[in-house]
Coordinates of C-alpha atoms and ligand atoms in Angstrom, one line a residue:
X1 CA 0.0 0.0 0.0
X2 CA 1.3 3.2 -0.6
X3 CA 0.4 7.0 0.2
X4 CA -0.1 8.9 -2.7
X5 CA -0.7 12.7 -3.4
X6 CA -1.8 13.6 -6.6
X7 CA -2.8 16.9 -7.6
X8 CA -4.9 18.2 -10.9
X9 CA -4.3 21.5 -12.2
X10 CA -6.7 24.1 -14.1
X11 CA -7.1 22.3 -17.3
X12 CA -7.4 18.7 -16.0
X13 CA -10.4 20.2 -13.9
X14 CA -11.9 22.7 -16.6
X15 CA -15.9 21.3 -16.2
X16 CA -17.5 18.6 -14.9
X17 CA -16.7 15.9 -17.5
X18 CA -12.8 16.1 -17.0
X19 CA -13.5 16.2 -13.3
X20 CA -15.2 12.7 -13.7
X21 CA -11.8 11.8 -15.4
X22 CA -9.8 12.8 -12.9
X23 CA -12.4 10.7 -10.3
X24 CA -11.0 7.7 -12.4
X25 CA -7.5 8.2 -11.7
X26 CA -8.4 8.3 -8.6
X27 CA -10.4 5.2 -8.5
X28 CA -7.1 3.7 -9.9
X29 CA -5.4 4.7 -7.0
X30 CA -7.6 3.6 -4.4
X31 CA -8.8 -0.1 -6.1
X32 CA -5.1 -0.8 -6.2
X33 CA -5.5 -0.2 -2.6
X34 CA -3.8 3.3 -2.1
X35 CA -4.7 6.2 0.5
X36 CA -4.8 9.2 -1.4
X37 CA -5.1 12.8 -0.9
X38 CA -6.1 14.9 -4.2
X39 CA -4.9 18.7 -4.8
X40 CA -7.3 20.4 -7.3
X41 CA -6.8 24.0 -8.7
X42 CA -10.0 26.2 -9.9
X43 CA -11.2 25.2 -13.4
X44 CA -9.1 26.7 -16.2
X45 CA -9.5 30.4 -16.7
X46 CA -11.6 30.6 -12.8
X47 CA -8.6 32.5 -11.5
X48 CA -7.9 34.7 -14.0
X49 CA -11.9 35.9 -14.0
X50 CA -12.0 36.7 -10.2
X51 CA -8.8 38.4 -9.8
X52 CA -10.4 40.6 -12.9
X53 CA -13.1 40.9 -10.6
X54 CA -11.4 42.2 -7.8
X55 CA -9.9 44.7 -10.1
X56 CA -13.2 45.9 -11.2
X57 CA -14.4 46.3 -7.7
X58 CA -11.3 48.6 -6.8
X59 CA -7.8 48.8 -8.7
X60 CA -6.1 49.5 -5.4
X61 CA -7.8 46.7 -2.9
X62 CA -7.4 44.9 0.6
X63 CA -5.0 41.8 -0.1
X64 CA -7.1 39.8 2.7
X65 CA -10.4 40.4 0.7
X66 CA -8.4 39.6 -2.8
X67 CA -7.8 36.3 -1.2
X68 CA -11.0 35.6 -0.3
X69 CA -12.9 36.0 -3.7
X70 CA -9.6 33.9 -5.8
X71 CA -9.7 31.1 -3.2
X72 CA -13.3 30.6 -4.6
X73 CA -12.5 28.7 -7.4
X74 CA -11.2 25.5 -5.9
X75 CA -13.9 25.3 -3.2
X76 CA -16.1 24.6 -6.5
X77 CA -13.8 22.1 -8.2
X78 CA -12.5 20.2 -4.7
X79 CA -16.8 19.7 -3.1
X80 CA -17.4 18.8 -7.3
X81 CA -15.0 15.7 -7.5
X82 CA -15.8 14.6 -3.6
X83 CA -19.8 14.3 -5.0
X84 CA -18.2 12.6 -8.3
X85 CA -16.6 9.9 -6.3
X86 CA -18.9 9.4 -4.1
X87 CA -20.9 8.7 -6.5
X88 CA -18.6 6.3 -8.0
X89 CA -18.7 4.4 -4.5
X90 CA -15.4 6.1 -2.9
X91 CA -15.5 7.4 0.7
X92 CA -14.3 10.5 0.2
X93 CA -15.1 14.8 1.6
X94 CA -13.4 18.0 0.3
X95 CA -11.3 19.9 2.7
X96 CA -10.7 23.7 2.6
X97 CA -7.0 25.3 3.2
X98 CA -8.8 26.7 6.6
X99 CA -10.3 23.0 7.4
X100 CA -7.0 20.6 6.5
X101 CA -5.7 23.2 8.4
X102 CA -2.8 24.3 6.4
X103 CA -1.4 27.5 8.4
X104 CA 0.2 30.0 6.6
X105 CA 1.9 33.7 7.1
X106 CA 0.5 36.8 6.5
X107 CA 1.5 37.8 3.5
X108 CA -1.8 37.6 1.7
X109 CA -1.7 36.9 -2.2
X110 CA 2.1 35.1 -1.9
X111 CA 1.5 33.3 2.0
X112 CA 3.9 30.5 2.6
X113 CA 3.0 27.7 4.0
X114 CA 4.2 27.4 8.1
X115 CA 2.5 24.3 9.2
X116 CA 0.2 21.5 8.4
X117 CA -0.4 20.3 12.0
X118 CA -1.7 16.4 12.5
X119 CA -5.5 16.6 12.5
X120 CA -8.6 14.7 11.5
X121 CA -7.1 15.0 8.0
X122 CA -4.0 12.9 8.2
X123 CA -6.1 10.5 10.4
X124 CA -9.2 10.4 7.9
X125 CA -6.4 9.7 4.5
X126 CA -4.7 7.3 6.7
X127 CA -7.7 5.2 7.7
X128 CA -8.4 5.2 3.9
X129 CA -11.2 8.2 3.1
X130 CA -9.7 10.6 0.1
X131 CA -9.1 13.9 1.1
X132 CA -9.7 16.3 -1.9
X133 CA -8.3 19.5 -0.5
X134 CA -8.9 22.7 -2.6
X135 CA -5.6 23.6 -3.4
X136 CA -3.9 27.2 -3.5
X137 CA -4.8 28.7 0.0
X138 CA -4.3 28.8 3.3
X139 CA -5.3 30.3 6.6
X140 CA -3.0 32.8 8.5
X141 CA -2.8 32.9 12.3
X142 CA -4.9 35.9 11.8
X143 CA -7.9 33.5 10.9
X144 CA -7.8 35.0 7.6
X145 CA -7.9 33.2 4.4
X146 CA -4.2 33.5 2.1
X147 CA -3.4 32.1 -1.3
X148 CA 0.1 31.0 -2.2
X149 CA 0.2 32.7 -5.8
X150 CA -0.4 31.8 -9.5
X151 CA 0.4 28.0 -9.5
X152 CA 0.0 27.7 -6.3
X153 CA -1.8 24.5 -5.9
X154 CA 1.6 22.2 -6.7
X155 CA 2.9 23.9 -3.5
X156 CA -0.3 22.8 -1.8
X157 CA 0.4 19.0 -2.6
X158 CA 4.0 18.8 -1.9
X159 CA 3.3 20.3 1.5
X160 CA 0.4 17.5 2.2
X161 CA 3.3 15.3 1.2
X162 CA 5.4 16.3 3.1
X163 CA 3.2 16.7 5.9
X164 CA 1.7 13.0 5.6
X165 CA 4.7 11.8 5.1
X166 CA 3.7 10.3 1.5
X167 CA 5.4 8.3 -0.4
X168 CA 4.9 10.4 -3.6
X169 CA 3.6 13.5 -5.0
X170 CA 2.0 13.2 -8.2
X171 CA 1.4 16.3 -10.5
X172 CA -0.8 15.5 -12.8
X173 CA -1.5 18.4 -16.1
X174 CA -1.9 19.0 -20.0
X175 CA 1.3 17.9 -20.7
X176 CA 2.8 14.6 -20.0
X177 CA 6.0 15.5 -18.2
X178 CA 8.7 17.9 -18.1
X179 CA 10.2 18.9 -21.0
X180 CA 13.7 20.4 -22.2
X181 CA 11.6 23.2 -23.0
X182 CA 8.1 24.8 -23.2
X183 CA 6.5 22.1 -25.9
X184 CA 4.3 25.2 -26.8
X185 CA 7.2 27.2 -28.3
X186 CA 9.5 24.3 -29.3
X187 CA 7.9 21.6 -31.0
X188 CA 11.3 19.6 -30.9
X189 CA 11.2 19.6 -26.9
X190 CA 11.8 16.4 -25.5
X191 CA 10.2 15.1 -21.8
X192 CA 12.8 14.1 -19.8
X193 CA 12.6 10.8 -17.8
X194 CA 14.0 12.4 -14.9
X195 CA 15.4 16.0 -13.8
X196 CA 17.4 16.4 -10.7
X197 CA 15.9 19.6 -7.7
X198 CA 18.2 21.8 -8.4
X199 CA 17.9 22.1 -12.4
X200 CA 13.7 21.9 -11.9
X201 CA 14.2 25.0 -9.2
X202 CA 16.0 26.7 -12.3
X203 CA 13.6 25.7 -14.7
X204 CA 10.4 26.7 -12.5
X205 CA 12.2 30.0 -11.0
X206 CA 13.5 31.0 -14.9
X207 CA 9.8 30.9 -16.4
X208 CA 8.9 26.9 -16.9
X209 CA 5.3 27.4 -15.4
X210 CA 4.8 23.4 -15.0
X211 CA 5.7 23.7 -11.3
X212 CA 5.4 26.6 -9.0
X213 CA 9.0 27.4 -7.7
X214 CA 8.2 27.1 -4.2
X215 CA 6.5 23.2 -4.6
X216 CA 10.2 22.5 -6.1
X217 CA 11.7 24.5 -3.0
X218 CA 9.9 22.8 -0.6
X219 CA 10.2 19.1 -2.1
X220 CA 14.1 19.6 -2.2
X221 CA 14.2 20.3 1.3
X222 CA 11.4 18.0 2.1
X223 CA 12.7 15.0 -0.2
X224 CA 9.5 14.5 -1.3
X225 CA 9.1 12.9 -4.8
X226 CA 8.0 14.2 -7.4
X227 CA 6.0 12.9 -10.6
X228 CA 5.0 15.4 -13.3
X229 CA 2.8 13.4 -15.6
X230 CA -0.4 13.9 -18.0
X231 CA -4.0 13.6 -17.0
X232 CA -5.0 13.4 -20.2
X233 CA -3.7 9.7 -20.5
X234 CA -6.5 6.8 -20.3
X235 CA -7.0 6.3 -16.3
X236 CA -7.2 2.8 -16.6
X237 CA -4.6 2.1 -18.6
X238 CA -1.9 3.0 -16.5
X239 CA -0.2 1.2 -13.5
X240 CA -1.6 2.3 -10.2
X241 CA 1.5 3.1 -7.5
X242 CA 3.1 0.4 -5.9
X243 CA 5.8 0.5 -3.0
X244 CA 9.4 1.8 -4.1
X245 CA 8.9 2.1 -7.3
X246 CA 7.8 4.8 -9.9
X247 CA 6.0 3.8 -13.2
X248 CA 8.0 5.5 -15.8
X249 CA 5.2 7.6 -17.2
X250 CA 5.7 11.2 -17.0
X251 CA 9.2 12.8 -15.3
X252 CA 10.6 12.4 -12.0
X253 CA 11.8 15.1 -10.2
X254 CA 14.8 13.9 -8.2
X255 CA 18.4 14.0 -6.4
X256 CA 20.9 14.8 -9.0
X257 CA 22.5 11.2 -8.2
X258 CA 19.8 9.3 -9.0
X259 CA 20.2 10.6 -12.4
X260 CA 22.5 8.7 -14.6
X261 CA 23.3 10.6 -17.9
X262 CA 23.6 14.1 -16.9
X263 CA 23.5 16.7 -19.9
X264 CA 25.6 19.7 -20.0
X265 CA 22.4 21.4 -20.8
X266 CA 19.5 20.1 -19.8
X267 CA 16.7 22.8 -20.7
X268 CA 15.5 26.0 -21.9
X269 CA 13.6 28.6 -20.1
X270 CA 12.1 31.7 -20.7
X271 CA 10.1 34.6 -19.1
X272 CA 8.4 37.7 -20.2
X273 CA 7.6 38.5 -16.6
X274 CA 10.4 41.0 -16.6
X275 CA 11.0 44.8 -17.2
X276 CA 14.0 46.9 -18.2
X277 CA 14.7 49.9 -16.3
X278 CA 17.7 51.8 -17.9
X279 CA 19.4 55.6 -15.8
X280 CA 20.7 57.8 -18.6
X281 CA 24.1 59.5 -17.6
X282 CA 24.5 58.4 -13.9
X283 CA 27.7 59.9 -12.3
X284 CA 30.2 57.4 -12.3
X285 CA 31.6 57.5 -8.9
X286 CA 31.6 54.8 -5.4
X287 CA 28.5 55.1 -4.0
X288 CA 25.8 55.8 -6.8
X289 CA 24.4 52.0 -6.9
X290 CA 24.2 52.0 -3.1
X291 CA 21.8 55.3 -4.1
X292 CA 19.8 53.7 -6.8
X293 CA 19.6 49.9 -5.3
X294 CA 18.5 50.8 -1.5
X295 CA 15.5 52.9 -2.2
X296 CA 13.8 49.7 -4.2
X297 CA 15.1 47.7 -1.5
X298 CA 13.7 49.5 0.9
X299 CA 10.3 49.4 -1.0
X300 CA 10.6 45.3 -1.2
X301 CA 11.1 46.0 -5.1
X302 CA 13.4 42.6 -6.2
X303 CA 16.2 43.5 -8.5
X304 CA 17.4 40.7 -10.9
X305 CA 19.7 41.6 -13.4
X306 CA 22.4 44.6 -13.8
X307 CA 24.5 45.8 -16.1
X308 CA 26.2 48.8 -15.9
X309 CA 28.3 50.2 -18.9
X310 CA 32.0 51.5 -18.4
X311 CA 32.3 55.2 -19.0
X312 CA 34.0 57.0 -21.5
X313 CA 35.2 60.3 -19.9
X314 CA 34.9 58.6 -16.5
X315 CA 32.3 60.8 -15.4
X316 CA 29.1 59.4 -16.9
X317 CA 27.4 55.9 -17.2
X318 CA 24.2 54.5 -18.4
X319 CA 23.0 51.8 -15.7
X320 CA 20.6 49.1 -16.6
X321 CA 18.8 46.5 -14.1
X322 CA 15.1 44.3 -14.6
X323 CA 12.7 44.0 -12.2
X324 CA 9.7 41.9 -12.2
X325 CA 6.8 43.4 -14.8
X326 CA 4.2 44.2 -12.1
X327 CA 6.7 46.4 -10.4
X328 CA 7.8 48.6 -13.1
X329 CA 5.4 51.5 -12.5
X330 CA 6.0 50.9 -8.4
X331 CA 10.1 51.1 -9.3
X332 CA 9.9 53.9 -11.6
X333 CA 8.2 56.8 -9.0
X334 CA 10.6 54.9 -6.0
X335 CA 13.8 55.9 -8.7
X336 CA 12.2 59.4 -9.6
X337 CA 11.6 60.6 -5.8
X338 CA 15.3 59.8 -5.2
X339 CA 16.4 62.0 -8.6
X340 CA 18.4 64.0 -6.3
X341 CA 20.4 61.8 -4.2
X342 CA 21.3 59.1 -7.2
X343 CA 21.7 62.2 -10.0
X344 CA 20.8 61.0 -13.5
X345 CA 19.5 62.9 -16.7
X346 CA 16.8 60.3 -17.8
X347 CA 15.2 56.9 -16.5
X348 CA 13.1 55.0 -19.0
X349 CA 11.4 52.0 -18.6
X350 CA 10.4 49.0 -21.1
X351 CA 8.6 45.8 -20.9
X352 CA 9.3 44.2 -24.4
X353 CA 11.9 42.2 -23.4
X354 CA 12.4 38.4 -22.6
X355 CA 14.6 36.7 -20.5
X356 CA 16.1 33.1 -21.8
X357 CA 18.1 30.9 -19.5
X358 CA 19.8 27.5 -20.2
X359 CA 20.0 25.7 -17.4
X360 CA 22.4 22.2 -16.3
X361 CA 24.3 20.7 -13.5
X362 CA 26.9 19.6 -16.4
X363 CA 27.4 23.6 -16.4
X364 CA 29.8 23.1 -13.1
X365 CA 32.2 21.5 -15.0
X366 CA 32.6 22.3 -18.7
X367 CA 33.9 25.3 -19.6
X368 CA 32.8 27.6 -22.6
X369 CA 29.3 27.1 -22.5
X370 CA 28.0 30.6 -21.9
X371 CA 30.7 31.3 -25.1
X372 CA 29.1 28.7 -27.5
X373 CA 25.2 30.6 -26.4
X374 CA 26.7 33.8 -27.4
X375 CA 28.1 33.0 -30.6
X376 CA 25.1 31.4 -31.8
X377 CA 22.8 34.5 -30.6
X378 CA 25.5 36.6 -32.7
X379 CA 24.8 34.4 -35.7
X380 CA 21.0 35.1 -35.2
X381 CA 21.7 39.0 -35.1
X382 CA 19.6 38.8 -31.3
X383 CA 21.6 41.9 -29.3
X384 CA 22.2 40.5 -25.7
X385 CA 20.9 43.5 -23.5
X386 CA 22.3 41.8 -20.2
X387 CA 23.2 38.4 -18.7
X388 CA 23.6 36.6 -14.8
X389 CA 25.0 33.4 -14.0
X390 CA 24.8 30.9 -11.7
X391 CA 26.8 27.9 -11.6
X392 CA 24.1 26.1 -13.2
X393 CA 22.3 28.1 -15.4
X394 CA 23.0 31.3 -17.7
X395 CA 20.0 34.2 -18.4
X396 CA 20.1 36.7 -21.1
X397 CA 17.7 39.8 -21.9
X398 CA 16.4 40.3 -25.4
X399 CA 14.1 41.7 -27.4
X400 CA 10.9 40.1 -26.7
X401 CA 10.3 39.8 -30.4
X402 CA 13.2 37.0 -30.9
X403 CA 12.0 35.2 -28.1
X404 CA 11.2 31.5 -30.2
X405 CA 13.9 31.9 -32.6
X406 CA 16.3 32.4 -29.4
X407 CA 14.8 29.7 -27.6
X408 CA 15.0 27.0 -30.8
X409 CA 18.4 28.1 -31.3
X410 CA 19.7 27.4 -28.2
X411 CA 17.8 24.8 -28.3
X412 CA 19.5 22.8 -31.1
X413 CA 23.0 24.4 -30.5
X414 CA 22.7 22.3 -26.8
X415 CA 21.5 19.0 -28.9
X416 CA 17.9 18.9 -27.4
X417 CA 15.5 18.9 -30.4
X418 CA 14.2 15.2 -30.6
X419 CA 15.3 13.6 -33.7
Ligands
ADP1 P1 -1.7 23.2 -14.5 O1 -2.9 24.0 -14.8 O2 -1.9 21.7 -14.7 O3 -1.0 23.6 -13.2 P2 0.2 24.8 -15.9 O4 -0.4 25.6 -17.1 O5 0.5 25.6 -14.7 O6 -0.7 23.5 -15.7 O7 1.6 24.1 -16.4 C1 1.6 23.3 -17.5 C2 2.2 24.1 -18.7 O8 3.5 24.5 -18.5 C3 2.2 23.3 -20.0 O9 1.0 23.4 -20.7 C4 3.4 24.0 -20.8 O10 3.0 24.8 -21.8 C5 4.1 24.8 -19.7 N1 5.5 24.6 -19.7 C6 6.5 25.6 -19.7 N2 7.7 25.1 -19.7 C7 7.6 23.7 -19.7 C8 8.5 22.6 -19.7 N3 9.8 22.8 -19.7 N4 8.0 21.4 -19.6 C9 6.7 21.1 -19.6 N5 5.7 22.1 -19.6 C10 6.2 23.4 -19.7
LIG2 N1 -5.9 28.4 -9.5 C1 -4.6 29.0 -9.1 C2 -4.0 29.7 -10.3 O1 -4.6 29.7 -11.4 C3 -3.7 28.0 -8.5 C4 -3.2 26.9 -9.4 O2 -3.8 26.6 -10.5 O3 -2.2 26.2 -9.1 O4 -2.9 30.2 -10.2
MG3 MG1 0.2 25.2 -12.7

C-alpha cells in the first residue's frame, strides 16, 4: 500500500466531464488499494476571471479580501469531485485550506505555508477516506484566508506530502512531463525521464510554469518525490503506484545522483515576466548603486539583473537592471523621488523584453558554455541586453520579439531537439 498525493491542475479540472476523469484516476489509486489525498486547482481560466473581478471592484484593494474571492475557485472544483466519487462508490469529503488546516503567514496573495499540524485530515487519509483539499490557499494565524500565488496549488500538494509523510507527489497536467523546453514554443522539446531539484528549481524560477517554484523549494528540502505526468492519458490504462517504485510515465523530479546521464544542458527557459529599467548619464563614482539599489530595497522591489556600462570620460554611465513586470510603474516613481540623491539625466522604462536561460548541473564543470550561447545569438543577429550566471544556469535579456527563434536556437546548438 502506498500514500499517494496527486494533484490536478486548471485544465485537467476545466468542467465537470474532466472532473469525472480525474475521479477515475483516482479510483485507480484507491482499487489498487492506495490512501490518497487529491490537490485540485480552480477550473481553467476561474482564476484569471475573479482576480479581474477584484480589479473591477477597486484597482487599489485589501489583499485579505483579494484572497477571499480567488480562493473561490477551488472550493467549486475540490466539493465537485468529492460528490463525483462518491458517486462512484469512494469514501471521500473535500477539505478547505482553513479545514485541512494548512497554516500560513500573512502575507496575503504570496503566503507561505508554516504548518500542516496532524488533525482529522492525516487520520481520515490514513484510515483510507480521500481527502480532496482545494488547493492554493491557506489560513494565516490571523484567521484570515491567504493564497500562495499563480500556480499555487503544486505547493499545496508537496506540502500535504510532506506533511503526511507520503510516499509520492504526483502532479498531474496538460502535458505529459517535463520537457527540455516549453512544448508550446519548441515543438522539438523532448520530456525528460527524470530531472534532478536543483535544475527543476531553475527551470520553475526562470519561467517553466509546470511547477510553482516554491513546490520544487519545498520538495528539495522535504525529499518528497515528485511525478509530473499527463492527466490526459487513459485512467485505466496505467499502472496504479506500488511501493518503491515509480512507473516510468511522466518525469521524476529527483536527487541529481539518482540521475544517470547528466547533460551539459539540460533545458531551456524563458520569461516575459520582466521589465528593463535603464538611468541615462549616472555619475560614475563609489557610492551611486548604493543610491539607486537601496530605495527599491527599501520598497521590497526585487532586482534581478544589472549591467552597468564602463564610462567614456569617467564621469558618466548608463545603468541598466530588470525588475519583475508588475513592479515597473512601483520602481519607476521609487527611482524618480530619489532623482536627487542618485543624480541621473533620464530613466526610462520598457517591458518588451524576454529573459532566456539554459539551465544544467553539467554547467559546473565544462567550460565555454556561456561562449558557444553567445556565438550562436551573434549568428541570429539577437543583441544580448544583459546576462547573470549561476553555476548552473546562464540568463540573457532580449528583445521580446526574438523570443522563439532564441529559444529553438539554443535549443538545437545544446542537442535537445528530438530527432
Ligand atoms: P496546470 O494547470 O496543470 O497547473 P500549468 O499551465 O500551470 O498547468 O503548467 C503546464 C504548462 O507548463 C504546460 O502546458 C506547458 O505549456 C508549460 N511549460 C512551460 N515550460 C515547460 C516545460 N519545460 N515542460 C513542460 N511544460 C512546460
Ligand atoms: N488556481 C490557481 C492559479 O490559477 C492555482 C493553481 O492553479 O495552481 O494560479
Ligand atoms: Mg500550474
Amino acid at each position: 500500500m502506498v500514500l499517494l498525493v496527486m494533484k490536478f491542475g486548471g485544465t485537467s479540472v476545466a468542467d465537470v466531464d474532466h472532473i469525472r476523469n480525474v475521479a477515475r484516476h483516482v479510483k485507480r489509486e484507491v482499487d489498487a488499494g492506495n490512501q490518497c489525498a487529491v490537490v485540485v486547482s480552480a477550473m481553467a481560466g476561474q482564476t484569471n476571471q475573479l482576480i479581474e473581478w477584484t480589479r473591477e471592484a477597486a484597482r487599489l484593494h485589501d489583499t485579505r479580501e483579494y484572497d477571499s474571492v480567488v480562493a473561490s475557485g477551488e472550493q467549486v472544483t475540490s466539493g465537485l469531485l468529492a460528490i463525483i466519487l462518491q458517486d462512484m462508490g469512494i469514501s471521500s469529503r473535500s477539505w478547505l485550506g482553513w479545514q485541512v488546516p494548512i497554516k500560513t503567514d500573512s502575507a496575503h496573495g504570496s503566503a507561505r505555508i508554516q504548518e500542516i499540524p496532524n488533525s482529522q485530515f492525516v487520520d481520515r487519509v490514513r484510515g483510507g477516506e480521500v481527502g480532496v483539499v482545494a488547493g492554493f490557499q491557506g489560513i494565516s494565524e490571523e484567521n484570515r484566508i491567504t493564497t500562495f500565488g499563480r500556480g499555487g496549488s503544486d505547493t499545496s500538494a508537496v506540502a500535504l506530502a510532506a506533511a503526511l509523510n507520503a510516499d509520492r507527489c504526483d502532479i498531474y497536467t496538460d502535458v505529459d512531463g517535463v520537457y527540455t523546453s516549453d512544448p508550446r514554443i519548441v515543438q522539438k522539446a523532448q520530456r525528460l525521464d527524470r530531472i534532478s531539484y536543483e535544475e527543476m528549481l531553475e527551470m520553475a524560477s526562470l519561467g517553466a510554469k509546470v511547477l510553482q517554484t516554491r513546490s520544487v523549494e519545498m520538495a528539495m528540502v522535504h525529499n518528497v518525490r515528485i511525478q509530473v505526468r499527463s492527466s490526459f492519458e487513459n485512467p485505466e490504462e496505467l499502472e496504479p503506484a506500488t511501493e518503491g517504485t515509480w512507473t516510468g510515465s511522466g518525469t521524476l523530479v529527483c536527487d541529481e545522483d539518482e540521475i544517470v546521464e547528466k547533460q551539459i544542458v539540460s533545458g531551456i527557459a524563458y520569461t516575459k515576466d520582466e521589465a528593463k529599467v535603464t538611468l541615462l548619464k549616472v555619475a560614475d563614482k563609489p557610492g551611486v548603486a548604493a543610491s539607486v539599489f537601496g530605495p527599491l530595497a527599501d520598497a521590497s522591489i526585487n532586482v534581478d539583473m544589472i549591467v552597468q556600462n564602463v564610462s567614456d570620460d569617467g564621469n558618466y554611465t548608463d545603468l541598466t537592471f530588470t525588475v519583475m513586470s508588475n513592479d515597473l510603474d512601483k520602481t519607476i516613481k521609487v527611482i524618480e523621488a530619489a532623482r536627487s540623491e542618485i543624480g541621473y539625466s533620464d530613466v526610462k522604462g520598457s517591458t518588451d523584453v524576454v529573459k532566456v536561460s539554459i539551465i544544467g548541473v553539467g554547467m559546473r564543470s565544462h567550460a565555454g558554455v556561456a561562449a558557444k550561447m553567445f556565438q550562436a545569438l551573434a549568428e541570429k543577429g539577437i543583441n544580448i541586453q544583459a546576462i547573470t550566471t549561476s553555476e548552473i544556469k546562464v540568463s540573457i535579456l532580449i528583445d521580446s520579439a526574438y523570443t522563439e527563434l532564441a529559444v529553438r536556437t539554443l535549443h538545437s546548438l545544446y542537442d535537445l531537439d528530438a530527432e
